Amino acid sequence: MRIVIAEDDALLREGVALLLKAEGLDVVSATDGPEPFLAAVDEHRPDVAIVDVRMPPTHTDEGIVAAVEARRRQPELAVLVLSAYVEQAFATDLLASGAAGLGYLLKERVGRVESFLEALHRVAAGGTSIDPDVVAQLMTRGRADAGLERLTSREREVLDLMAQGLGNAAIAERLVVTDGAVHKHIRSIFSKLDLPPTEQTDRRVVAVLRYLEDVRR
């Protein structure tokens, strides 16, 4: 099994590489960013890529974007994503797509060597491996999605425009209302979707994702 690692945390990157090599696996490259990762995929044609969700330069979704691009270049590539906590956007898409050869693990699982290796081999064999904590959180959020039914028609209009990428001022202009009215609608949307303020997630993004999931059904 040929493996490429993309992880900007040097300690974790080297630790995972040493662990895999000790298991007799072939780590052909261990990179610290999306560009060298994609270059390594092109050069080595690995069987599996282990990719951190957040990488330089912005530490937002570079890992996800790079993983998607890697799969575009090499469709048979298995990808095991590592994240410090549940990233709603990628985890939801992963579960919804049903695509083979994909995994999503919280980084704390790496320390549980047997479980980590089991997940890696399952993904490499074309299976799917989702961290139990990810499943639990998404199930909880799924039940909360019933809040979409409580939105008024105007609130759904606002959420639809948010999903199109419009900012508050553009939404106000499109609906011919004041900026204050838009803020009020968005606060109501967050409340009905049970999205309290948190430093770990962007409520606007999560609300849009839930709306898009509902539209897809």
Coordinates of C-alpha atoms in Angstrom, one line a residue:
M1 CA 0.0 0.0 0.0
R2 CA 1.5 3.3 -1.1
I3 CA 0.6 6.3 1.1
V4 CA 0.9 10.0 0.8
I5 CA 0.4 12.1 4.0
A6 CA -0.7 15.8 3.9
E7 CA -0.5 17.3 7.4
D8 CA 0.9 20.7 8.4
D9 CA 1.6 19.7 12.1
A10 CA 5.1 18.3 11.9
L11 CA 4.8 16.2 15.0
L12 CA 1.6 14.5 13.9
R13 CA 2.9 14.1 10.3
E14 CA 6.1 12.4 11.3
G15 CA 4.3 10.4 14.0
V16 CA 1.8 9.0 11.5
A17 CA 4.6 8.3 9.0
L18 CA 6.6 6.4 11.5
L19 CA 3.6 4.4 12.7
L20 CA 2.7 3.4 9.2
K21 CA 6.3 2.4 8.3
A22 CA 6.5 0.3 11.4
E23 CA 3.5 -1.6 10.1
G24 CA 5.3 -2.3 6.9
L25 CA 3.4 0.2 4.8
D26 CA 5.1 2.3 2.1
V27 CA 4.8 6.1 2.9
V28 CA 6.1 7.5 -0.3
S29 CA 5.6 11.2 0.7
A30 CA 4.7 13.3 3.8
T31 CA 3.9 16.8 2.9
D32 CA 2.8 20.0 4.8
G33 CA 0.5 21.7 2.4
P34 CA -2.0 21.3 -0.5
E35 CA 0.4 22.1 -3.3
P36 CA 3.2 19.7 -2.4
F37 CA 0.5 17.1 -1.6
L38 CA -1.0 17.3 -5.1
A39 CA 2.5 17.2 -6.6
A40 CA 3.2 14.0 -4.6
V41 CA -0.1 12.4 -5.8
D42 CA 0.9 13.2 -9.4
E43 CA 4.4 11.8 -8.9
H44 CA 3.8 8.7 -6.8
R45 CA 0.3 7.7 -7.8
P46 CA -0.4 6.4 -4.2
D47 CA -3.2 4.0 -3.2
V48 CA -4.2 6.1 -0.2
A49 CA -4.0 9.8 0.8
I50 CA -4.2 10.8 4.5
V51 CA -5.2 14.4 4.5
D52 CA -5.7 17.0 7.2
V53 CA -8.9 19.1 6.7
R54 CA -7.2 22.4 7.6
M55 CA -3.9 23.3 6.0
P56 CA -2.0 26.5 5.0
P57 CA -2.4 29.2 4.0
T58 CA -5.8 30.0 5.6
H59 CA -6.3 26.8 7.6
T60 CA -9.9 26.5 6.6
D61 CA -10.8 24.0 3.9
E62 CA -7.5 23.6 1.9
G63 CA -7.2 20.0 2.8
I64 CA -10.8 19.2 1.6
V65 CA -10.2 21.1 -1.7
A66 CA -6.9 19.3 -2.3
A67 CA -8.5 15.9 -1.5
V68 CA -11.3 16.6 -4.0
E69 CA -8.8 17.7 -6.7
A70 CA -6.6 14.6 -6.0
R71 CA -9.6 12.4 -6.5
R72 CA -10.4 14.2 -9.7
R73 CA -6.8 13.6 -11.0
Q74 CA -6.8 10.0 -9.7
P75 CA -10.4 8.7 -9.3
E76 CA -9.2 5.4 -7.8
L77 CA -7.4 7.2 -4.9
A78 CA -8.7 6.3 -1.5
V79 CA -8.7 9.3 0.9
L80 CA -8.7 9.2 4.7
V81 CA -9.5 12.7 6.1
L82 CA -8.3 13.7 9.6
S83 CA -9.8 16.6 11.5
A84 CA -9.5 18.0 15.0
Y85 CA -13.3 18.2 15.2
V86 CA -16.4 17.5 13.1
E87 CA -16.3 19.7 10.0
Q88 CA -20.0 19.8 9.0
A89 CA -19.5 20.5 5.3
F90 CA -17.2 17.6 4.4
A91 CA -18.7 15.1 6.8
T92 CA -22.2 15.6 5.5
D93 CA -21.1 15.4 1.8
L94 CA -19.1 12.3 2.6
L95 CA -22.1 10.5 4.1
A96 CA -24.5 11.8 1.4
S97 CA -22.3 10.8 -1.5
G98 CA -21.9 7.1 -0.6
A99 CA -18.6 7.2 -2.4
A100 CA -16.2 4.3 -1.9
G101 CA -12.7 4.6 -0.6
L102 CA -13.4 7.6 1.7
G103 CA -12.9 8.0 5.4
Y104 CA -13.3 10.7 8.0
L105 CA -11.6 10.4 11.4
L106 CA -11.1 12.7 14.3
K107 CA -7.3 13.1 15.0
E108 CA -7.7 11.7 18.5
R109 CA -8.3 8.3 16.8
V110 CA -4.8 8.2 15.5
G111 CA -3.5 7.4 19.0
R112 CA -5.8 4.4 19.0
V113 CA -3.5 2.5 16.6
E114 CA -5.6 -0.6 16.0
S115 CA -8.7 1.4 15.1
F116 CA -6.7 3.8 13.0
L117 CA -5.1 1.1 11.0
E118 CA -8.4 -0.7 10.6
A119 CA -10.0 2.4 9.2
L120 CA -7.0 2.9 6.8
H121 CA -7.2 -0.6 5.5
R122 CA -11.0 -0.4 5.1
V123 CA -10.7 2.8 3.0
A124 CA -7.9 1.4 1.0
A125 CA -10.0 -1.6 0.1
G126 CA -12.7 0.7 -1.2
G127 CA -14.9 0.9 1.9
T128 CA -16.0 3.8 4.0
S129 CA -14.9 4.6 7.5
I130 CA -16.7 7.3 9.5
D131 CA -15.6 8.2 13.0
P132 CA -18.4 7.2 15.5
D133 CA -18.3 10.7 17.0
V134 CA -18.9 12.2 13.6
V135 CA -21.9 10.0 13.0
A136 CA -23.3 10.8 16.4
Q137 CA -23.0 14.5 15.9
L138 CA -24.4 14.4 12.4
M139 CA -27.4 12.4 13.6
T140 CA -28.0 14.9 16.3
R141 CA -27.8 17.8 13.8
G142 CA -30.0 15.8 11.5
R143 CA -32.8 15.7 14.0
A144 CA -32.3 19.5 14.5
D145 CA -32.9 20.0 10.8
A146 CA -36.6 19.8 11.4
G147 CA -36.2 23.4 12.4
L148 CA -36.3 24.2 8.7
E149 CA -40.0 23.5 8.8
R150 CA -40.4 26.3 11.3
L151 CA -39.0 28.9 9.0
T152 CA -41.3 31.5 7.5
S153 CA -41.5 31.9 3.8
R154 CA -39.4 35.1 4.1
E155 CA -36.8 33.4 6.2
R156 CA -36.5 30.6 3.6
E157 CA -36.1 33.3 1.0
V158 CA -33.2 34.8 3.0
L159 CA -31.6 31.4 3.5
D160 CA -31.9 30.7 -0.2
L161 CA -30.1 33.9 -1.0
M162 CA -27.5 33.1 1.6
A163 CA -27.0 29.8 -0.1
Q164 CA -26.4 31.7 -3.4
G165 CA -23.5 33.4 -1.7
L166 CA -25.2 36.9 -1.2
G167 CA -24.1 39.0 1.7
N168 CA -26.6 40.9 4.0
A169 CA -26.6 44.1 1.9
A170 CA -27.2 42.2 -1.3
I171 CA -30.0 40.2 0.3
A172 CA -31.6 43.4 1.5
E173 CA -31.4 45.0 -2.0
R174 CA -32.8 41.8 -3.6
L175 CA -35.8 41.6 -1.2
V176 CA -36.2 45.4 -1.0
V177 CA -35.9 45.5 2.8
T178 CA -33.5 47.2 5.2
D179 CA -30.3 45.7 6.4
G180 CA -31.8 45.6 9.9
A181 CA -34.6 43.4 8.6
V182 CA -32.2 41.0 7.1
H183 CA -30.2 40.8 10.4
K184 CA -33.5 40.1 12.2
H185 CA -34.4 37.3 9.8
I186 CA -31.0 35.7 10.1
R187 CA -31.1 35.8 13.9
S188 CA -34.4 34.1 13.7
I189 CA -33.1 31.5 11.3
F190 CA -30.2 30.7 13.7
S191 CA -32.6 30.4 16.6
K192 CA -35.0 28.1 14.8
L193 CA -32.1 25.9 13.6
D194 CA -30.7 25.7 17.1
L195 CA -27.4 27.3 16.2
P196 CA -26.0 29.2 19.2
P197 CA -22.8 31.3 18.8
T198 CA -19.6 29.2 18.8
E199 CA -16.0 29.7 17.9
Q200 CA -15.7 26.3 16.2
T201 CA -18.4 26.7 13.5
D202 CA -19.7 29.4 11.2
R203 CA -23.4 29.5 11.9
R204 CA -24.1 31.0 8.5
V205 CA -22.3 28.2 6.7
V206 CA -24.0 25.5 8.8
A207 CA -27.5 27.0 8.1
V208 CA -26.8 27.0 4.4
L209 CA -25.6 23.4 4.4
R210 CA -28.7 22.3 6.2
Y211 CA -30.8 24.1 3.7
L212 CA -29.0 22.6 0.8
E213 CA -29.3 19.1 2.2
D214 CA -33.1 19.7 2.6
V215 CA -33.4 20.9 -1.0
R216 CA -31.5 17.8 -2.3
R217 CA -33.9 15.4 -0.7

